[in-house]
XYZ file of C-alpha atoms in Angstrom:
537
model
C 86.046 35.062 -39.748
C 83.046 37.320 -40.299
C 81.489 34.567 -42.401
C 81.933 31.966 -39.625
C 80.085 33.936 -36.884
C 76.640 33.812 -38.538
C 77.040 30.120 -39.054
C 77.956 29.542 -35.371
C 74.996 31.635 -34.202
C 72.700 29.492 -36.384
C 74.014 26.285 -34.845
C 73.550 27.674 -31.285
C 69.988 28.681 -32.074
C 69.169 25.191 -33.323
C 70.637 23.650 -30.163
C 68.537 25.996 -27.992
C 65.277 24.986 -29.775
C 66.231 21.338 -29.465
C 66.850 21.750 -25.721
C 63.386 23.363 -25.242
C 61.764 20.591 -27.205
C 63.478 18.053 -24.949
C 62.331 19.828 -21.794
C 58.754 20.118 -23.090
C 58.657 16.459 -24.050
C 60.041 15.482 -20.640
C 57.380 17.602 -18.861
C 54.612 15.962 -20.883
C 55.928 12.537 -20.069
C 56.089 13.362 -16.343
C 52.552 14.811 -16.459
C 51.194 11.742 -18.191
C 52.981 9.491 -15.706
C 51.563 11.451 -12.762
C 48.111 11.418 -14.249
C 48.366 7.686 -14.680
C 49.810 7.224 -11.198
C 47.061 9.225 -9.494
C 44.214 7.938 -11.615
C 41.258 6.855 -9.407
C 42.102 9.209 -6.528
C 40.026 12.025 -4.987
C 41.553 15.398 -4.244
C 39.107 16.194 -1.399
C 40.613 15.276 1.948
C 39.182 16.141 5.336
C 40.622 14.552 8.432
C 37.473 15.481 10.466
C 35.351 12.987 8.473
C 35.337 9.337 9.461
C 35.084 7.324 6.249
C 37.243 4.412 7.263
C 34.431 1.804 7.058
C 31.154 1.551 5.139
C 29.091 1.871 8.304
C 30.946 4.954 9.546
C 30.707 6.591 6.148
C 26.948 5.994 6.014
C 26.460 7.228 9.580
C 28.536 10.321 8.852
C 26.468 11.099 5.765
C 23.174 10.703 7.665
C 24.445 12.835 10.536
C 25.532 15.659 8.214
C 22.224 15.488 6.314
C 20.233 15.548 9.587
C 22.121 18.689 10.644
C 21.303 20.282 7.287
C 25.010 20.531 6.385
C 24.753 19.200 2.834
C 28.197 20.568 1.891
C 29.738 18.232 4.431
C 27.360 15.433 3.356
C 28.576 15.878 -0.234
C 32.067 14.838 0.892
C 30.658 11.336 1.389
C 29.805 11.109 -2.338
C 32.123 9.967 -5.112
C 31.919 13.033 -7.415
C 34.756 12.086 -9.756
C 32.360 11.983 -12.706
C 31.575 15.664 -12.143
C 33.917 18.561 -12.801
C 35.312 20.342 -9.758
C 33.538 23.608 -10.561
C 30.174 21.880 -10.837
C 30.781 19.563 -7.881
C 30.884 22.540 -5.469
C 27.268 23.461 -6.312
C 25.833 20.157 -7.553
C 27.313 17.988 -4.755
C 25.204 19.463 -1.894
C 22.076 19.167 -4.042
C 22.772 15.522 -4.783
C 23.484 14.879 -1.083
C 20.178 16.529 -0.089
C 18.151 14.550 -2.625
C 19.817 11.252 -1.674
C 19.236 11.909 2.048
C 15.554 12.692 1.387
C 15.015 9.433 -0.485
C 16.828 7.343 2.156
C 14.938 8.934 5.067
C 11.506 8.481 3.503
C 11.726 5.436 1.274
C 14.554 3.148 2.327
C 14.779 2.009 5.969
C 18.437 1.154 6.536
C 19.670 -0.159 9.869
C 23.324 0.968 10.273
C 24.027 -2.107 12.369
C 23.489 -4.258 9.250
C 26.271 -2.451 7.347
C 29.790 -3.909 7.505
C 32.067 -2.019 9.881
C 35.418 -3.091 8.435
C 37.892 -1.152 6.272
C 38.413 -4.210 4.086
C 34.701 -4.828 3.443
C 33.682 -5.799 -0.069
C 36.631 -8.058 -0.780
C 38.224 -7.645 -4.193
C 35.310 -5.598 -5.555
C 35.686 -3.017 -2.728
C 31.921 -2.269 -3.003
C 29.200 -2.764 -0.402
C 25.491 -2.574 -1.302
C 23.317 -1.228 1.540
C 19.877 -1.234 -0.099
C 17.837 -1.013 -3.274
C 14.769 0.712 -4.681
C 12.696 -0.109 -7.718
C 11.970 2.522 -10.348
C 9.820 1.389 -13.266
C 10.334 -2.203 -12.109
C 14.104 -1.820 -12.429
C 16.302 -2.069 -9.311
C 18.596 0.811 -8.350
C 21.240 -0.215 -5.857
C 22.683 2.073 -3.212
C 26.326 1.168 -2.767
C 29.442 2.364 -0.959
C 32.840 1.958 -2.658
C 36.460 2.054 -1.537
C 38.191 5.095 -3.138
C 41.918 5.954 -2.998
C 42.620 9.617 -2.213
C 45.630 11.753 -3.282
C 47.184 11.351 0.143
C 47.378 7.620 -0.498
C 44.669 6.729 2.029
C 41.581 4.798 0.889
C 38.184 5.941 2.141
C 34.577 4.805 1.712
C 32.128 6.934 -0.323
C 28.798 6.492 -2.035
C 29.687 4.904 -5.370
C 29.619 6.843 -8.650
C 26.862 4.506 -9.916
C 24.683 5.493 -6.955
C 25.439 9.221 -7.376
C 24.577 9.016 -11.055
C 21.161 7.493 -10.189
C 20.243 10.193 -7.626
C 18.329 12.357 -10.186
C 16.242 9.362 -11.194
C 15.560 8.502 -7.538
C 14.579 12.095 -6.884
C 12.108 12.071 -9.766
C 10.502 8.880 -8.487
C 10.608 9.379 -4.704
C 11.568 12.998 -4.137
C 9.349 15.857 -2.875
C 6.139 16.477 -4.803
C 5.629 19.866 -6.483
C 3.112 20.990 -3.899
C 5.692 20.509 -1.131
C 7.842 23.207 -2.730
C 4.974 25.664 -2.374
C 4.875 25.345 1.408
C 6.192 28.473 3.181
C 9.782 28.251 4.329
C 8.669 29.008 7.902
C 6.957 25.585 7.944
C 9.949 23.713 6.573
C 12.429 24.286 9.393
C 13.528 23.395 11.956
C 13.058 19.664 11.434
C 12.082 17.412 14.327
C 13.015 13.737 13.931
C 13.756 14.495 10.291
C 10.284 15.894 9.591
C 9.398 19.524 8.929
C 6.821 21.409 11.038
C 4.223 21.240 8.263
C 4.383 17.451 8.410
C 3.659 17.412 12.139
C 0.809 19.863 11.619
C -0.434 17.557 8.891
C -0.645 14.655 11.370
C -2.826 16.752 13.696
C -5.055 17.758 10.773
C -5.245 14.093 9.737
C -6.425 13.095 13.225
C -9.119 15.808 13.254
C -10.223 14.879 9.732
C -10.447 11.221 10.791
C -12.699 12.060 13.756
C -15.045 14.223 11.645
C -15.263 11.756 8.741
C -15.667 8.857 11.165
C -18.714 10.460 12.730
C -20.234 11.340 9.375
C -19.588 7.888 7.905
C -20.955 6.064 10.943
C -24.104 8.223 10.875
C -24.668 7.501 7.167
C -24.134 3.744 7.560
C -26.426 3.603 10.606
C -29.114 5.514 8.735
C -28.899 3.135 5.781
C -29.138 0.055 8.018
C -32.119 1.451 9.919
C -33.870 2.449 6.692
C -33.257 -1.007 5.182
C -34.763 -2.913 8.096
C -37.625 -0.490 8.428
C -38.487 -0.965 4.758
C -37.902 -4.740 4.781
C -39.405 -5.804 8.114
C -40.870 -2.573 9.419
C -38.567 -2.959 12.432
C -36.353 -0.372 14.044
C -32.783 -1.556 14.585
C -30.690 -0.152 17.423
C -27.266 0.454 15.886
C -25.859 2.524 18.764
C -23.661 -0.279 20.189
C -21.712 -0.607 16.903
C -21.393 3.083 16.015
C -18.333 3.971 18.169
C -16.338 1.075 16.690
C -17.271 2.082 13.129
C -16.259 5.690 13.826
C -12.904 4.515 15.109
C -12.293 2.337 12.024
C -13.022 5.173 9.610
C -10.946 7.632 11.682
C -7.920 5.312 11.646
C -8.204 4.692 7.896
C -8.455 8.413 7.101
C -5.540 9.247 9.384
C -3.417 6.539 7.820
C -4.203 7.670 4.265
C -3.334 11.297 4.975
C -0.192 10.347 6.892
C 1.012 8.377 3.864
C 0.715 11.455 1.673
C 2.808 13.521 4.086
C 5.993 11.616 3.070
C 7.247 11.184 6.634
C 10.669 9.808 7.412
C 10.994 6.038 7.529
C 11.345 5.986 11.323
C 8.260 8.100 12.000
C 6.276 6.462 9.220
C 7.064 3.050 10.703
C 5.758 4.163 14.121
C 2.602 5.625 12.519
C 2.092 2.463 10.472
C 2.486 0.142 13.470
C 0.217 2.277 15.650
C -2.528 2.589 13.053
C -2.363 -1.105 12.188
C -2.713 -2.005 15.858
C -5.631 0.363 16.336
C -7.280 -0.848 13.151
C -7.096 -4.500 14.210
C -8.514 -3.730 17.666
C -11.269 -1.504 16.242
C -12.270 -4.135 13.668
C -12.473 -6.754 16.426
C -14.503 -4.293 18.546
C -16.839 -3.636 15.619
C -17.335 -7.342 14.910
C -18.211 -8.060 18.532
C -20.690 -5.158 18.722
C -22.195 -6.063 15.341
C -22.768 -9.621 16.538
C -24.774 -8.228 19.428
C -26.870 -6.064 17.122
C -27.407 -8.957 14.701
C -28.421 -11.276 17.550
C -31.023 -8.784 18.789
C -32.444 -8.293 15.292
C -32.606 -12.022 14.582
C -34.331 -12.720 17.878
C -36.911 -9.993 17.231
C -37.567 -11.238 13.701
C -37.992 -14.841 14.907
C -40.415 -13.777 17.624
C -42.382 -11.692 15.141
C -42.616 -14.548 12.650
C -43.416 -17.389 15.038
C -45.280 -15.585 17.798
C -43.763 -18.251 20.005
C -41.996 -17.130 23.133
C -40.729 -20.651 23.697
C -38.835 -20.667 20.345
C -37.650 -17.126 20.949
C -36.104 -18.047 24.285
C -34.327 -21.028 22.738
C -32.896 -18.860 19.959
C -31.884 -16.200 22.448
C -29.996 -18.767 24.504
C -28.098 -20.013 21.465
C -27.300 -16.518 20.206
C -26.137 -15.352 23.623
C -23.675 -18.210 24.172
C -22.473 -18.345 20.561
C -22.007 -14.572 20.583
C -19.779 -14.844 23.649
C -17.784 -17.656 22.047
C -17.361 -15.650 18.841
C -16.312 -12.603 20.858
C -13.576 -14.619 22.589
C -12.368 -16.061 19.287
C -12.314 -12.646 17.619
C -10.473 -11.142 20.571
C -7.817 -13.863 20.556
C -7.292 -13.537 16.789
C -7.030 -9.758 17.015
C -4.513 -9.971 19.839
C -2.461 -12.539 17.894
C -2.496 -10.341 14.781
C -1.325 -7.350 16.819
C 1.533 -9.263 18.432
C 2.692 -10.707 15.107
C 3.617 -7.199 13.978
C 6.588 -7.136 16.275
C 9.669 -9.170 15.458
C 10.539 -9.738 19.106
C 7.194 -11.343 19.820
C 7.427 -13.502 16.705
C 10.801 -14.836 17.798
C 9.446 -15.571 21.254
C 6.544 -17.404 19.661
C 8.906 -19.442 17.534
C 10.867 -20.412 20.644
C 7.676 -21.408 22.437
C 6.569 -23.583 19.546
C 9.667 -25.694 20.049
C 8.274 -26.835 23.397
C 4.629 -26.817 22.321
C 4.105 -30.466 23.225
C 5.129 -30.101 26.864
C 3.523 -26.690 27.203
C 0.265 -27.956 25.722
C 0.203 -30.899 28.140
C 0.879 -28.698 31.160
C -1.718 -26.154 30.050
C -4.307 -28.863 29.436
C -3.811 -30.326 32.914
C -3.846 -26.954 34.625
C -6.883 -25.600 32.814
C -8.938 -28.752 32.327
C -11.782 -27.461 34.533
C -11.932 -24.143 32.753
C -11.833 -25.788 29.353
C -14.468 -28.257 30.469
C -16.716 -25.387 31.545
C -16.321 -23.667 28.192
C -17.093 -26.897 26.319
C -20.105 -27.390 28.587
C -21.287 -23.897 27.679
C -21.090 -24.775 23.974
C -22.927 -28.034 24.594
C -25.616 -26.195 26.560
C -26.227 -23.785 23.676
C -26.730 -26.739 21.301
C -28.695 -29.187 23.485
C -30.618 -26.471 25.360
C -31.785 -28.353 28.487
C -32.373 -24.883 29.844
C -32.868 -21.495 28.152
C -32.833 -17.902 29.182
C -36.258 -17.124 30.648
C -36.997 -20.713 31.753
C -38.482 -21.248 35.202
C -36.416 -23.867 36.997
C -36.039 -25.425 40.444
C -32.486 -26.062 41.592
C -31.452 -27.101 45.085
C -35.039 -26.693 46.234
C -35.238 -23.078 45.065
C -37.445 -21.891 42.197
C -36.549 -19.019 39.917
C -36.154 -17.792 36.375
C -32.961 -18.159 34.326
C -31.746 -14.596 33.875
C -28.274 -15.030 32.299
C -26.246 -17.818 30.737
C -22.506 -17.374 30.346
C -19.805 -19.739 29.140
C -18.925 -20.927 32.637
C -21.916 -20.063 34.817
C -25.606 -19.171 34.809
C -27.669 -16.739 36.890
C -31.105 -17.755 38.255
C -33.323 -14.991 39.593
C -35.280 -16.310 42.576
C -38.802 -15.197 43.413
C -37.549 -13.150 46.347
C -35.215 -11.170 43.991
C -32.085 -13.036 45.072
C -29.677 -14.412 42.426
C -28.511 -17.994 42.455
C -25.151 -18.488 40.690
C -25.027 -21.958 39.171
C -21.964 -23.506 37.442
C -22.825 -24.216 33.828
C -21.697 -27.832 34.250
C -24.440 -28.374 36.824
C -27.127 -27.870 34.188
C -25.680 -30.866 32.340
C -24.595 -33.150 35.174
C -27.295 -32.619 37.818
C -31.063 -33.094 37.787
C -33.284 -30.047 38.058
C -36.880 -29.078 37.329
C -37.660 -27.058 34.235
C -41.223 -25.831 34.355
C -41.055 -24.293 30.883
C -39.116 -26.925 28.962
C -41.882 -27.532 26.428
C -43.763 -24.280 26.916
C -44.631 -21.537 29.350
C -48.193 -22.766 30.090
C -48.407 -24.258 33.590
C -50.881 -25.951 35.865
C -51.051 -25.506 39.599
C -52.870 -27.083 42.545
C -54.660 -25.725 45.573
C -55.489 -28.347 48.301
C -58.113 -27.985 51.013
C -58.866 -30.573 53.753
C -62.519 -30.591 54.873
C -64.899 -33.053 56.547
C -67.192 -35.497 54.736
C -70.231 -33.173 54.946
C -68.620 -30.251 53.045
C -70.697 -29.063 50.015
C -68.421 -30.128 47.166
C -70.626 -28.793 44.351
C -70.781 -25.377 45.992
C -66.997 -25.312 46.302
C -66.689 -26.338 42.620
C -69.005 -23.541 41.515
C -67.033 -21.026 43.560
C -63.796 -22.219 41.938
C -65.224 -21.771 38.443
C -66.524 -18.299 39.300
C -63.152 -17.304 40.765
C -61.317 -18.400 37.584
C -63.718 -16.504 35.340
C -63.272 -13.309 37.340
C -59.466 -13.397 37.227
C -57.705 -12.319 33.991
C -54.664 -14.434 34.846
C -56.593 -17.650 34.076
C -55.802 -18.851 30.530
C -59.165 -20.712 30.198
C -57.562 -24.118 29.800
C -58.018 -25.921 33.128
C -60.291 -25.130 36.073
C -61.598 -28.202 37.919
C -62.171 -29.555 41.406
C -61.605 -33.167 42.409
C -61.585 -35.193 45.610
C -57.986 -36.364 45.608
C -57.864 -38.263 48.902
C -59.792 -39.333 51.973
C -58.695 -40.067 55.528
C -60.291 -41.020 58.787
C -60.683 -37.339 59.566
C -61.989 -35.997 56.229
C -61.375 -35.544 52.512
C -58.843 -33.594 50.448
C -60.190 -31.293 47.720
C -57.803 -30.666 44.805
C -58.405 -27.518 42.748
C -56.449 -27.672 39.466
C -55.986 -24.374 37.558
C -53.764 -23.118 34.693
C -52.073 -19.922 33.602
C -49.775 -18.642 30.831
C -46.571 -18.643 32.913
C -45.190 -19.274 36.319
C -45.591 -15.754 37.648
C -49.236 -15.546 36.646
C -49.908 -19.050 37.976
C -48.522 -18.094 41.369
C -50.796 -15.052 41.612
C -53.793 -17.057 40.413
C -53.226 -19.717 43.111
C -53.133 -17.035 45.781
C -56.418 -15.671 44.523
C -58.202 -19.041 44.238
C -56.991 -20.244 47.612
C -58.321 -17.123 49.292
C -61.759 -17.456 47.616
C -62.163 -21.111 48.549
C -61.055 -20.608 52.151
C -63.528 -17.759 52.553
C -66.351 -19.922 51.112
C -65.712 -22.906 53.393
C -65.322 -20.624 56.395
C -68.682 -18.960 55.669
C -70.647 -22.255 55.579
C -71.945 -23.161 59.072
C -69.285 -20.908 60.641
C -66.496 -22.993 59.242
C -67.532 -26.236 60.905
C -66.648 -28.226 57.793
C -62.915 -27.535 58.190
C -60.982 -30.428 59.660
C -58.149 -27.936 59.773
C -57.802 -24.749 57.815
C -54.958 -25.581 55.496
C -53.891 -24.728 51.961
C -51.164 -26.759 50.260
C -49.331 -26.078 47.030
C -47.608 -28.991 45.378
C -45.454 -26.891 43.023
C -42.215 -25.496 44.513
C -43.235 -21.843 44.299
C -45.084 -21.051 47.552
């Protein structure tokens, strides 16, 4: 019996070890089964987060990042590829870097993201955008992940999370941004730190200063060039403000780009600066055309010494400048409106009915369009020019202005006659300076048959020689008519232009009347009368 007991104890010990081995093997099998069953699940569950659809997951991530709560934002990332201990510290950093890149480099409209729990189909992945790094695309995607509680939720995919460091290197904050004092980094307004808003103010001030300096340098160079080339001084003042504005906008835009603003603010800045730049360029072109027209007119007058040619060129330049200004303005306005999607869609809709709209517009505006075409025709044919002396509707005056639809004639009594531009083409009128400014005028005296004609002729010649307004071309006296009561003396004189001719006629008439009145106490007058054939009296 004593020999049996050790043997029984040995058998019991072996059974105990076998039982433990069975239990250990069973536990391992259960663990492996559980691990297999819960593979692909996430242990982080938070009922306060709405991750039921891709859109809500993205909006929740952006909201948490905007509030600066990157720990909560990290719960929208699939961190299964990272150990739990590292995920607690690395997750918020990845969320912050991803939010920075999205806010500043990738404009995503949440309304374009699918708002359905079953989005993505069998792949259970939704791509919301992409960025290129070294010419290779990196896709930002949301994926459907099954959690330990058995509920599937949407998170930023592991592939996107793995690419965050590369995105941060390419599009993240520059080293100099990290040196900015913390007091200028928070609080953020519209996703931008205070230093970025201060940077926009500095950019505006820098643009104003550099715009003034650049405009002054360019103006000095232009003036120096023309002074050296033609010995002429060019007035660049009309174009300087536009040039200052262009440089200021360009400087502001360049500095604003360096500030790495959020996509929303950067889009507003880009649209505003583009609009201002287009308008300023149009403004500069219009003003430059005026400066160029003045310079060209001055050069032509200096070369030809011909006022007649100068007035013709001035007329062409004035009308063509106005036409070019209208064209530039329309193109600038069209370019500004094309920036906005809403306007482009409206334009597309209008083009569908362009035929009917064009017909209606043509019928409604045929007079206005005809006037504009007449203005263009006037600048080319030039039946009248700025500075011409004309007679219209029985009134004499000088053409002071010519616009696309009307002209302004300055009468001799300082009144202004407004004439439709079409009238210069469709109606007859007198143009005293069509071929030149030199004019001839008449002074008529009616005397009896015994009047001393040779004495009157000598007085006329003496009067012309004494007056500086006479251009030394024509000064003669003729008997132009005879009646039963007497004869008509016609004194023909000339001057350089209409104004001087008018004054010269006044002077000659007075001298001749005094002479005839002094001979035999004026008995040779049939009637004391002075007639002027030309319209200016």
